[in-house]
Coordinates of C-alpha atoms in Angstrom, one line a residue:
M152 CA 116.9 101.1 85.0
S153 CA 120.0 99.5 86.6
L154 CA 121.2 100.2 90.2
R155 CA 124.1 102.2 88.8
Q156 CA 121.8 104.4 86.8
K157 CA 119.6 104.9 89.8
L158 CA 122.5 105.9 91.9
L159 CA 123.7 108.3 89.2
L160 CA 120.3 109.9 88.9
L161 CA 119.9 110.1 92.7
F162 CA 123.2 111.9 93.2
S163 CA 122.7 114.2 90.2
L164 CA 119.2 115.2 91.4
T165 CA 120.5 115.7 95.0
V166 CA 123.3 118.0 93.8
A167 CA 121.1 119.9 91.4
A168 CA 118.4 120.3 94.1
A169 CA 120.9 121.6 96.6
V170 CA 122.4 124.1 94.2
A171 CA 118.9 125.1 93.1
A172 CA 117.9 125.7 96.7
V173 CA 121.0 127.8 97.5
A174 CA 120.6 129.8 94.3
W175 CA 116.9 130.4 94.9
T176 CA 117.6 131.5 98.5
V177 CA 120.3 133.9 97.3
L178 CA 118.1 135.3 94.5
V179 CA 115.2 135.8 96.9
R180 CA 117.5 137.5 99.4
I181 CA 119.0 139.8 96.7
R182 CA 115.5 140.7 95.4
Q183 CA 114.5 141.6 99.0
V184 CA 117.6 143.7 99.4
F185 CA 116.9 145.6 96.1
E186 CA 113.2 146.0 96.9
T187 CA 114.1 147.4 100.3
R188 CA 116.6 149.8 98.7
D189 CA 114.0 150.9 96.1
Q190 CA 111.5 151.5 98.8
E191 CA 114.0 153.5 100.8
E192 CA 115.0 155.6 97.8
T193 CA 111.3 156.1 96.9
A194 CA 110.5 157.2 100.4
L195 CA 113.5 159.5 100.4
F196 CA 112.4 161.0 97.1
V197 CA 108.8 161.5 98.3
S198 CA 110.1 163.2 101.4
Q199 CA 112.3 165.5 99.2
F200 CA 109.5 166.1 96.9
Q201 CA 107.2 167.2 99.8
R202 CA 109.9 169.5 101.0
E203 CA 110.4 171.0 97.6
F204 CA 106.7 171.3 97.2
Q205 CA 106.4 173.2 100.5
H206 CA 109.4 175.3 99.5
R207 CA 107.8 176.1 96.2
S208 CA 104.4 176.8 98.0
A209 CA 106.2 179.2 100.4
D210 CA 107.8 181.0 97.5
V211 CA 104.5 181.4 95.7
A212 CA 102.8 182.6 98.9
A213 CA 105.7 185.1 99.6
A214 CA 105.6 186.4 96.1
V215 CA 101.8 187.0 96.2
D216 CA 102.2 188.6 99.7
R217 CA 104.8 191.1 98.3
V218 CA 102.5 192.0 95.4
A219 CA 99.5 192.5 97.7
A220 CA 101.6 194.7 100.0
Q221 CA 102.8 197.1 97.3
E222 CA 101.6 200.7 97.7
R223 CA 100.4 201.1 94.1
V224 CA 98.4 197.9 94.4
R225 CA 96.7 199.1 97.6
N226 CA 95.9 202.4 95.9
M227 CA 94.5 200.5 92.9
A228 CA 92.3 198.5 95.1
F229 CA 91.1 201.5 97.0
E230 CA 90.3 203.5 93.8
L231 CA 88.6 200.4 92.3
V232 CA 86.3 200.1 95.2
Q233 CA 85.5 203.8 95.3
S234 CA 85.0 204.3 91.5
N235 CA 83.8 200.8 90.6
D236 CA 85.6 201.4 87.3
A237 CA 87.9 198.6 86.2
A238 CA 88.8 200.0 82.8
P239 CA 92.1 201.7 83.9
Y240 CA 93.4 198.4 85.4
L241 CA 92.8 195.9 82.6
N242 CA 96.5 195.4 81.9
E243 CA 97.7 195.9 85.4
A244 CA 97.9 192.1 86.1
Q245 CA 100.5 191.5 83.4
T246 CA 102.8 194.1 84.8
L247 CA 102.5 192.8 88.3
A248 CA 103.0 189.2 87.3
Q249 CA 106.1 190.1 85.3
D250 CA 107.6 192.1 88.1
A251 CA 106.9 189.3 90.7
Q252 CA 108.1 186.6 88.3
L253 CA 104.7 184.8 88.6
D254 CA 103.2 182.7 85.8
F255 CA 99.6 183.5 86.7
L256 CA 98.1 186.5 88.3
E257 CA 94.5 187.8 88.3
I258 CA 93.0 190.8 90.1
V259 CA 89.5 189.9 91.3
G260 CA 87.0 192.6 92.2
P261 CA 84.7 192.7 95.3
D262 CA 82.0 191.1 93.2
G263 CA 84.2 188.0 92.5
N264 CA 84.7 188.8 88.8
I265 CA 88.1 189.2 87.2
V266 CA 89.3 192.8 86.8
S267 CA 92.6 192.0 85.1
S268 CA 94.2 188.6 84.0
A269 CA 97.9 188.2 83.2
Q270 CA 97.5 184.8 81.6
W271 CA 94.2 185.4 79.7
P272 CA 93.4 189.2 79.4
A273 CA 90.2 188.5 77.6
R274 CA 88.7 186.9 80.7
F275 CA 87.8 190.4 82.1
G276 CA 84.4 190.2 83.8
Y277 CA 84.4 186.4 84.3
A278 CA 83.9 185.0 87.8
E279 CA 86.9 183.4 89.5
A280 CA 85.9 180.6 91.8
A281 CA 89.4 180.4 93.3
A282 CA 88.9 183.9 94.8
R283 CA 86.5 182.3 97.3
E284 CA 89.3 180.1 98.6
A285 CA 89.6 180.8 102.3
A286 CA 92.8 178.9 103.0
Q287 CA 96.0 180.9 103.4
T288 CA 98.2 177.9 102.2
P289 CA 98.9 177.5 98.5
F290 CA 97.0 174.9 96.6
L291 CA 97.0 173.1 93.3
K292 CA 94.8 174.4 90.6
R293 CA 94.3 173.7 86.9
E294 CA 94.4 177.0 85.0
E295 CA 92.8 177.4 81.6
L296 CA 94.7 179.5 79.0
A297 CA 93.7 181.6 76.0
D298 CA 94.7 178.9 73.5
G299 CA 92.2 176.5 75.0
S300 CA 94.8 174.4 76.8
S301 CA 95.1 174.1 80.6
V302 CA 98.1 173.8 82.8
L303 CA 98.7 172.7 86.4
G304 CA 99.8 175.4 88.8
L305 CA 100.6 176.1 92.4
F306 CA 98.4 179.1 93.5
A307 CA 97.8 181.4 96.5
V308 CA 95.0 183.8 97.2
R309 CA 95.5 187.1 99.1
A310 CA 93.2 190.0 99.9
I311 CA 94.6 193.5 99.3
R312 CA 94.5 195.5 102.5
G313 CA 93.0 198.9 102.6
A314 CA 90.0 198.2 100.4
E315 CA 86.6 197.2 101.7
P316 CA 84.9 195.2 100.3
A317 CA 88.1 193.2 99.6
V318 CA 89.9 193.1 96.3
K319 CA 91.9 189.8 95.9
L320 CA 94.9 188.6 94.0
V321 CA 94.9 185.0 92.6
A322 CA 98.4 184.2 91.5
G323 CA 100.8 181.2 91.1
R324 CA 103.5 179.4 89.2
R325 CA 103.4 176.5 86.8
L326 CA 103.9 172.9 88.0
D327 CA 105.6 171.3 84.9
Q328 CA 108.9 170.1 83.6
G329 CA 110.7 172.9 85.2
F330 CA 109.5 171.8 88.6
L331 CA 110.6 168.2 87.9
A332 CA 114.0 169.5 86.8
D333 CA 114.5 171.1 90.2
L334 CA 113.9 167.9 92.1
P335 CA 116.9 165.9 93.3
V336 CA 116.9 162.6 91.4
A337 CA 119.2 159.7 92.3
P338 CA 121.1 157.8 89.5
G339 CA 118.8 155.2 87.9
M340 CA 115.7 157.1 89.0
Q341 CA 113.3 158.7 86.6
V342 CA 110.5 161.1 87.6
G343 CA 107.4 161.9 85.6
L344 CA 104.4 164.1 86.0
Y345 CA 101.0 163.1 84.6
S346 CA 98.6 166.1 84.4
I347 CA 95.0 165.1 83.9
A348 CA 93.2 166.9 81.1
V349 CA 89.8 168.5 81.3
D350 CA 87.0 168.5 78.7
S351 CA 85.0 171.4 77.4
D352 CA 82.8 171.3 80.5
N353 CA 85.9 171.7 82.7
V354 CA 85.5 168.1 83.9
L355 CA 88.5 165.9 84.5
A356 CA 89.0 163.4 81.6
K357 CA 88.8 159.7 82.6
G358 CA 91.0 158.1 79.9
F359 CA 94.8 157.8 80.0
D360 CA 96.6 160.1 77.5
P361 CA 100.4 159.0 77.3
K362 CA 101.2 162.5 75.8
R363 CA 100.4 164.1 79.2
L364 CA 103.0 162.1 81.0
V365 CA 106.3 164.1 80.9
S366 CA 109.7 163.9 82.5
A367 CA 112.2 166.6 83.2
N368 CA 113.7 166.1 79.8
G369 CA 110.4 166.0 77.8
D370 CA 108.2 163.1 76.8
M371 CA 108.3 160.1 79.1
A372 CA 109.8 156.9 77.4
E373 CA 107.3 154.0 77.2
A374 CA 104.6 156.2 78.7
P375 CA 101.7 153.7 77.9
R376 CA 103.3 151.2 80.2
Y377 CA 102.4 153.5 83.2
A378 CA 98.7 153.6 82.3
S379 CA 97.5 150.9 84.7
L380 CA 99.5 152.1 87.7
I381 CA 98.5 155.8 87.1
D382 CA 94.8 155.0 86.7
R383 CA 94.7 152.9 89.8
A384 CA 96.5 155.6 91.9
R385 CA 94.2 158.3 90.4
N386 CA 91.0 156.3 91.1
G387 CA 92.0 155.2 94.5
G388 CA 93.6 158.5 95.5
Q389 CA 96.4 156.5 97.3
Q390 CA 100.1 156.0 96.6
L391 CA 100.8 152.7 94.8
S392 CA 103.9 150.8 93.7
G393 CA 104.5 148.0 91.2
V394 CA 106.9 146.5 88.8
L395 CA 106.6 147.7 85.2
Y396 CA 108.2 145.9 82.2
L397 CA 108.9 148.7 79.7
T398 CA 110.2 146.3 77.0
S399 CA 110.4 142.5 76.5
R400 CA 113.8 142.5 78.3
R401 CA 113.8 142.1 82.1
E402 CA 116.7 144.5 82.3
D403 CA 114.4 147.3 81.2
S404 CA 111.9 146.7 84.0
V405 CA 111.4 149.4 86.7
T406 CA 109.9 149.6 90.2
A407 CA 107.4 152.4 89.8
T408 CA 105.5 154.4 92.4
A409 CA 102.6 156.6 91.6
I410 CA 101.8 159.6 93.9
P411 CA 98.4 161.3 93.4
L412 CA 98.5 165.2 93.6
K413 CA 95.2 166.6 94.8
N414 CA 93.6 170.1 95.0
S415 CA 92.0 171.5 98.1
A416 CA 88.7 169.7 97.3
G417 CA 90.4 166.4 97.3
E418 CA 90.3 165.9 93.5
V419 CA 93.3 164.2 91.9
L420 CA 94.7 166.7 89.3
A421 CA 98.0 165.0 88.6
V422 CA 100.0 161.9 89.4
L423 CA 103.7 162.1 90.1
T424 CA 105.6 158.9 89.1
V425 CA 108.9 157.7 90.4
A426 CA 110.6 154.9 88.5
I427 CA 113.7 153.1 89.7
S428 CA 115.5 150.8 87.3
R429 CA 115.7 147.1 88.1
G430 CA 118.6 146.6 85.7
G431 CA 121.1 146.2 88.6
L432 CA 118.8 143.6 90.3
V433 CA 118.4 141.6 87.0
A434 CA 122.1 141.8 86.3
E435 CA 122.9 140.4 89.8
Q436 CA 120.3 137.7 89.3
Q437 CA 121.7 136.7 86.0
Q438 CA 125.2 136.5 87.4
I439 CA 124.1 134.4 90.3
R440 CA 122.1 132.2 88.0
A441 CA 125.1 131.7 85.8
I442 CA 127.2 130.8 88.8
A443 CA 124.5 128.4 90.0
Y444 CA 124.5 126.7 86.6
G445 CA 128.3 126.3 86.7
V446 CA 128.2 124.9 90.2
A447 CA 125.4 122.5 89.3
S448 CA 127.3 121.3 86.2
G449 CA 130.4 120.7 88.4
G450 CA 128.3 119.0 91.0
I451 CA 126.6 116.7 88.5
L452 CA 130.1 115.8 87.1
L453 CA 131.3 115.0 90.6
A454 CA 128.1 113.0 91.1
I455 CA 128.9 110.9 88.0
I456 CA 132.4 110.3 89.3
F457 CA 131.1 109.5 92.7
S458 CA 128.5 107.2 91.4
L459 CA 131.1 105.3 89.3
W460 CA 133.1 104.9 92.5
I461 CA 130.1 103.7 94.4
A462 CA 129.2 101.3 91.6
A463 CA 132.6 99.8 91.9
R464 CA 132.1 99.2 95.6
V465 CA 128.4 98.5 95.9
S466 CA 126.5 98.2 92.7
R467 CA 128.8 95.9 90.8
P468 CA 128.6 93.0 93.4
V469 CA 124.8 93.6 93.5
E470 CA 124.6 93.5 89.6
E471 CA 126.7 90.3 89.6
L472 CA 124.3 88.7 92.1
A473 CA 121.3 89.8 89.9
R474 CA 122.9 88.2 86.8
A475 CA 123.7 85.1 88.8
A476 CA 120.1 84.9 90.1
E477 CA 118.9 85.1 86.4
E478 CA 121.2 82.3 85.4
V479 CA 119.9 80.2 88.3
A480 CA 116.3 80.9 87.1
S481 CA 117.3 79.8 83.6
G482 CA 118.5 76.5 84.9
S483 CA 122.3 77.1 85.7
W484 CA 122.0 76.0 89.3
D485 CA 125.8 75.7 89.8
T486 CA 126.4 79.5 89.2
Q487 CA 128.8 81.1 91.5
V488 CA 129.7 84.8 92.2
P489 CA 133.1 86.2 93.3
V490 CA 133.4 87.1 97.0
R491 CA 135.2 90.3 97.8
G492 CA 135.9 91.7 101.3
R493 CA 134.0 91.0 104.5
D494 CA 131.1 93.5 104.3
E495 CA 127.4 92.7 104.1
V496 CA 127.6 92.3 100.3
A497 CA 130.4 89.7 100.6
V498 CA 128.2 87.8 103.2
L499 CA 125.3 87.9 100.7
A500 CA 127.6 86.6 97.9
R501 CA 128.9 83.8 100.1
S502 CA 125.3 82.8 101.1
F503 CA 124.3 82.9 97.4
N504 CA 127.2 80.5 96.5
H505 CA 126.2 78.2 99.3
M506 CA 122.6 78.2 98.2
T507 CA 123.5 77.4 94.6
G508 CA 125.8 74.6 95.8
E509 CA 123.0 73.1 97.8
L510 CA 120.6 73.5 94.9
S511 CA 123.0 71.8 92.5
N512 CA 123.5 68.9 94.9
Q513 CA 119.8 68.4 95.5
R514 CA 119.2 68.6 91.8
E515 CA 121.8 65.8 91.2
R516 CA 120.2 63.7 93.9
L517 CA 116.7 64.4 92.4
V518 CA 117.9 63.4 88.9
Q519 CA 119.4 60.2 90.2
S520 CA 116.2 59.4 92.1
E521 CA 114.0 60.2 89.0
R522 CA 116.3 58.1 86.8
V523 CA 116.0 55.1 89.1
A524 CA 112.3 55.6 89.3
A525 CA 112.1 55.8 85.5
W526 CA 114.0 52.6 85.1
R527 CA 111.9 50.9 87.7
E528 CA 108.7 52.1 86.0
L529 CA 110.1 50.9 82.6
A530 CA 111.0 47.5 84.1
R531 CA 107.6 47.3 85.7
R532 CA 105.8 48.2 82.4
L533 CA 107.9 45.8 80.3
A534 CA 107.3 43.0 82.8
H535 CA 103.6 43.7 82.7
E536 CA 103.4 44.0 79.0
L537 CA 105.6 40.9 78.3
K538 CA 103.9 38.7 81.0
N539 CA 100.6 38.8 79.2
P540 CA 101.8 37.1 76.0
L541 CA 104.4 34.9 77.8
F542 CA 101.7 33.2 79.9
P543 CA 99.7 31.9 76.9
L544 CA 103.1 30.8 75.3
Q545 CA 103.9 28.8 78.4
L546 CA 100.5 27.1 78.5
T547 CA 100.7 26.3 74.8
V548 CA 104.1 24.7 75.1
E549 CA 102.9 22.6 78.1
N550 CA 99.9 21.5 76.0
L551 CA 102.2 20.4 73.2
V552 CA 104.3 18.4 75.6
R553 CA 101.2 16.7 77.0
A554 CA 99.8 16.2 73.5
R555 CA 102.8 13.9 72.5
Q556 CA 101.0 11.2 74.5
L557 CA 97.9 11.5 72.4
P558 CA 97.1 9.6 69.2
E559 CA 98.6 11.1 66.1
A560 CA 95.3 12.6 64.8
E561 CA 94.6 14.4 68.1
F562 CA 98.2 15.5 68.4
D563 CA 98.0 17.1 64.9
E564 CA 94.9 19.0 65.9
V565 CA 96.4 20.3 69.2
F566 CA 99.7 21.1 67.3
N567 CA 97.8 23.2 64.7
E568 CA 95.9 25.2 67.4
S569 CA 99.1 25.7 69.5
T570 CA 101.1 27.0 66.5
Q571 CA 98.4 29.5 65.7
T572 CA 98.4 30.7 69.4
L573 CA 102.2 30.9 69.4
G574 CA 102.1 33.0 66.2
M575 CA 99.5 35.4 67.6
E576 CA 101.3 35.9 70.9
I577 CA 104.7 36.3 69.2
G578 CA 103.0 38.9 67.0
N579 CA 101.9 40.7 70.2
L580 CA 105.4 40.6 71.5
K581 CA 106.7 42.2 68.3
K582 CA 104.0 44.9 68.5
I583 CA 104.9 45.8 72.1
I584 CA 108.6 45.9 71.3
G585 CA 107.9 48.0 68.2
R586 CA 106.0 50.6 70.3
F587 CA 108.9 50.9 72.7
S588 CA 111.3 51.1 69.8
D589 CA 109.2 53.9 68.1
F590 CA 109.1 55.9 71.3
S591 CA 112.9 55.7 71.8
K592 CA 113.6 56.6 68.1
M593 CA 111.4 59.5 67.4
P594 CA 112.6 60.9 64.0
K595 CA 113.7 64.5 63.5
P596 CA 110.9 66.6 61.8
E597 CA 111.4 67.3 58.1
L598 CA 109.5 70.6 57.8
E599 CA 107.3 71.5 54.8
H600 CA 104.8 74.2 53.9
I601 CA 101.4 72.6 54.2
D602 CA 97.8 73.6 54.8
A603 CA 96.2 72.2 58.0
R604 CA 93.1 71.4 56.0
E605 CA 95.1 68.8 54.1
V606 CA 96.3 66.9 57.2
V607 CA 92.8 66.9 58.7
E608 CA 91.3 65.6 55.4
R609 CA 93.9 62.9 55.2
V610 CA 93.1 61.6 58.7
R611 CA 89.4 61.8 58.1
A612 CA 89.6 59.8 54.9
L613 CA 91.7 57.1 56.6
Y614 CA 89.4 56.5 59.7
A615 CA 86.0 57.3 58.2
V616 CA 86.4 54.0 56.2
A617 CA 88.1 52.1 59.0
G618 CA 85.2 52.7 61.4
E619 CA 82.8 50.6 59.4
D620 CA 84.3 47.3 60.7
G621 CA 83.9 48.0 64.4
P622 CA 81.4 49.8 66.5
R623 CA 79.3 52.4 64.7
I624 CA 81.7 55.4 64.9
T625 CA 81.2 58.5 62.8
V626 CA 84.2 60.6 61.9
K627 CA 83.5 64.2 60.8
T628 CA 85.4 67.4 60.4
E629 CA 84.9 71.1 61.1
V630 CA 87.5 73.2 59.2
D631 CA 87.7 76.9 58.3
D632 CA 87.4 77.7 54.6
R633 CA 90.4 80.0 54.5
P634 CA 94.0 78.6 54.3
M635 CA 95.8 77.7 57.5
P636 CA 99.5 77.4 56.5
L637 CA 101.8 75.4 58.7
M638 CA 105.6 74.7 58.7
V639 CA 105.5 71.0 60.0
D640 CA 106.5 67.5 59.1
P641 CA 103.2 66.2 57.5
D642 CA 103.9 62.6 58.4
L643 CA 104.6 63.2 62.1
L644 CA 101.5 65.5 62.4
H645 CA 99.4 62.8 60.7
R646 CA 100.8 60.3 63.1
A647 CA 99.9 62.5 66.1
L648 CA 96.4 63.1 64.9
S649 CA 96.0 59.4 64.1
N650 CA 97.0 58.4 67.6
L651 CA 94.4 60.9 69.0
V652 CA 91.7 59.5 66.7
L653 CA 92.5 55.9 67.7
N654 CA 92.4 56.9 71.4
A655 CA 89.0 58.5 70.7
K656 CA 87.6 55.4 69.0
D657 CA 88.9 53.3 71.9
A658 CA 87.1 55.6 74.3
M659 CA 83.8 54.8 72.6
P660 CA 83.3 51.0 72.7
E661 CA 79.6 51.4 72.2
G662 CA 80.1 53.8 69.2
G663 CA 79.9 57.6 68.8
T664 CA 81.3 60.5 66.9
V665 CA 84.8 61.7 66.5
T666 CA 85.1 65.3 65.4
I667 CA 88.4 66.7 63.9
S668 CA 88.4 70.5 63.6
A669 CA 90.9 73.1 62.5
H670 CA 90.6 76.8 63.1
A671 CA 92.8 79.9 62.8
K672 CA 93.4 81.7 66.1
G673 CA 95.3 84.9 65.4
E674 CA 98.9 83.9 64.8
Q675 CA 98.2 80.2 65.6
V676 CA 96.3 77.3 64.2
E677 CA 94.2 75.2 66.6
L678 CA 93.6 71.5 65.9
R679 CA 91.0 69.6 67.9
V680 CA 90.1 65.9 68.2
A681 CA 86.9 65.4 70.3
D682 CA 85.0 62.2 71.1
T683 CA 81.6 61.5 72.7
G684 CA 82.8 58.9 75.2
Q685 CA 82.6 58.8 79.0
G686 CA 85.4 61.4 79.3
L687 CA 88.2 61.6 81.9
T688 CA 88.5 62.5 85.5
Q689 CA 90.5 65.4 86.7
E690 CA 93.3 63.2 88.0
E691 CA 93.4 61.3 84.6
C692 CA 93.7 64.6 82.7
E693 CA 96.6 65.7 84.9
R694 CA 98.6 62.4 84.4
L695 CA 97.5 61.6 80.9
F696 CA 100.8 62.8 79.2
T697 CA 103.1 61.0 81.7
P698 CA 105.0 58.2 79.8
Y699 CA 103.7 54.7 80.5
Y700 CA 100.6 56.0 82.1
T701 CA 97.4 54.6 80.4
T702 CA 93.7 54.2 81.2
K703 CA 93.5 51.2 78.8
Q704 CA 93.6 47.5 79.9
H705 CA 96.3 46.6 77.3
G706 CA 97.8 50.0 76.6
T707 CA 101.5 50.8 76.8
G708 CA 101.1 54.4 77.9
L709 CA 103.3 55.6 75.0
G710 CA 100.7 56.9 72.5
L711 CA 100.0 60.3 74.1
A712 CA 103.7 60.6 75.0
I713 CA 104.6 60.3 71.3
V714 CA 101.9 62.9 70.4
Q715 CA 103.3 65.3 73.0
S716 CA 106.8 64.8 71.7
V717 CA 105.7 65.5 68.1
V718 CA 103.8 68.7 69.1
A719 CA 106.8 69.9 71.2
D720 CA 109.1 69.4 68.3
H721 CA 107.0 71.8 66.2
A722 CA 107.0 74.5 68.9
G723 CA 103.3 73.7 69.8
T724 CA 101.3 72.8 72.8
I725 CA 98.7 70.1 73.6
T726 CA 96.1 70.1 76.3
V727 CA 93.0 68.1 77.1
E728 CA 89.5 69.3 78.0
S729 CA 87.1 66.8 79.5
R730 CA 84.0 66.5 81.7
N731 CA 82.9 63.2 83.1
G732 CA 80.2 61.7 80.8
R733 CA 80.7 64.4 78.1
G734 CA 83.7 63.0 76.2
A735 CA 87.2 64.4 75.9
T736 CA 88.8 67.0 73.6
F737 CA 92.5 67.1 72.8
V738 CA 93.6 70.6 71.6
I739 CA 96.9 71.0 69.6
T740 CA 98.1 74.6 69.0
L741 CA 100.7 75.2 66.4
P742 CA 102.3 78.5 65.2
R743 CA 100.9 79.8 61.9
D744 CA 103.4 79.9 59.0
E745 CA 103.7 83.5 58.0
G746 CA 106.4 82.9 55.4

């Protein structure tokens, strides 16, 4: 990633992070504000509900007090106690309930059994447990009806004065949808009442029945969503709040509060639910989120423009310095960069130009020094190589001059020996000149598709026979059976291998074994020439491929230089492995021909 791209990414991330942080803070603050508002509205509604409940309780208590204070009711109670005959009053409860506008009313005799029931006349003679209620305040009670159902009601118990033992009235009004309709509800608020059912043994059912959750308008929408909250409030007996998602849309979520309603024994008979819509909160959050996206997009666009401006002032000179450094690394030591301004980047560019100028000058001086050294080495090597044959030539000519004083027969004998010596030394001179000529005129490779096995076999066939005239030297090969295609000049490669084999034979004056091997190594072919001579020292291995360096007494130092030149022309490498006393191995690696 370039510096410009890094700056662009850094600025973009900075702007996006800043916008995200601001948007998150605003969203959290708005959510806190809405939650506080919901809590306040819920608390206000609960307070209003309690006042309405107390007001409804006071109405029920007042209604029952008025019924108990009626003269005919007191006479009925007195006669009932005196006669102990309830038959004349079996339908009296219905009349009294209708007159007092009560939903429930039962007359309970001194023995605690029902004398007359407005809501269920057939319950005559049944015991009424609520008649034992000692509290004067109204209470919640689940009342069973003649059709087998049960309803929740607000009841009060009053003793009718004038009769001893006491005759009591148990009366009340329903706590249902009508009660919910009388509650003051704020816009966006929905109130529900969940009445807990009882089974055949008059025990409160444990499971949640969504049909028993009603609102002021009838059935509660998405009632099953309230199951968890209502169950927890019912089981814990405490008021609970939570967020309910009525549908898959966040706009339809509500902040719901469940308020358990208990009887005088502390049993939860119903749960009042207050749900406040979170649609306004979600709409505000979506609007703020949309604004944040817009601000972030604008910020990123500004970051791009700003990064481009920064790139023109900062990153471009740095990139130019980086490219110039790469050019210097690739060998262009005279590379220069433009210098703009007087800031730190300009100082760096000026220092870079000074450095490359110094490098270029030092390289020129080094090249000149190496060139002079090379000419000196060449002159030294030529002088050394030519001096050896010239000295015998000088002696031979001097012998011929002295031989002219000898008799003709002796002169002829000296003349013949001298001409033979002259011919041999002149031949050596031609040989030395030819080697230097070959090194200076290395031909350009003429590439062909060949198999490495063919080149190895050609070299083996040549030197396996040639070894019979000298020391006992065995030439053997180790070659893979599979083809090893190469794109090389076969003559040049043969010449390189031949030089290595000749060097190997020279390294074994007492005889030995030369091993020529060829193996495939992945995408390369490895050729090895190994001998069993005395090997080379570490210093000799390091200097072996230097031109004119030789370990032989009469060598020119050009053989391995020629081999290295041939291998390099074929995009290959050559190395030497040797340990003192264990011979030497030359390793040529060439690219495998995949064509």
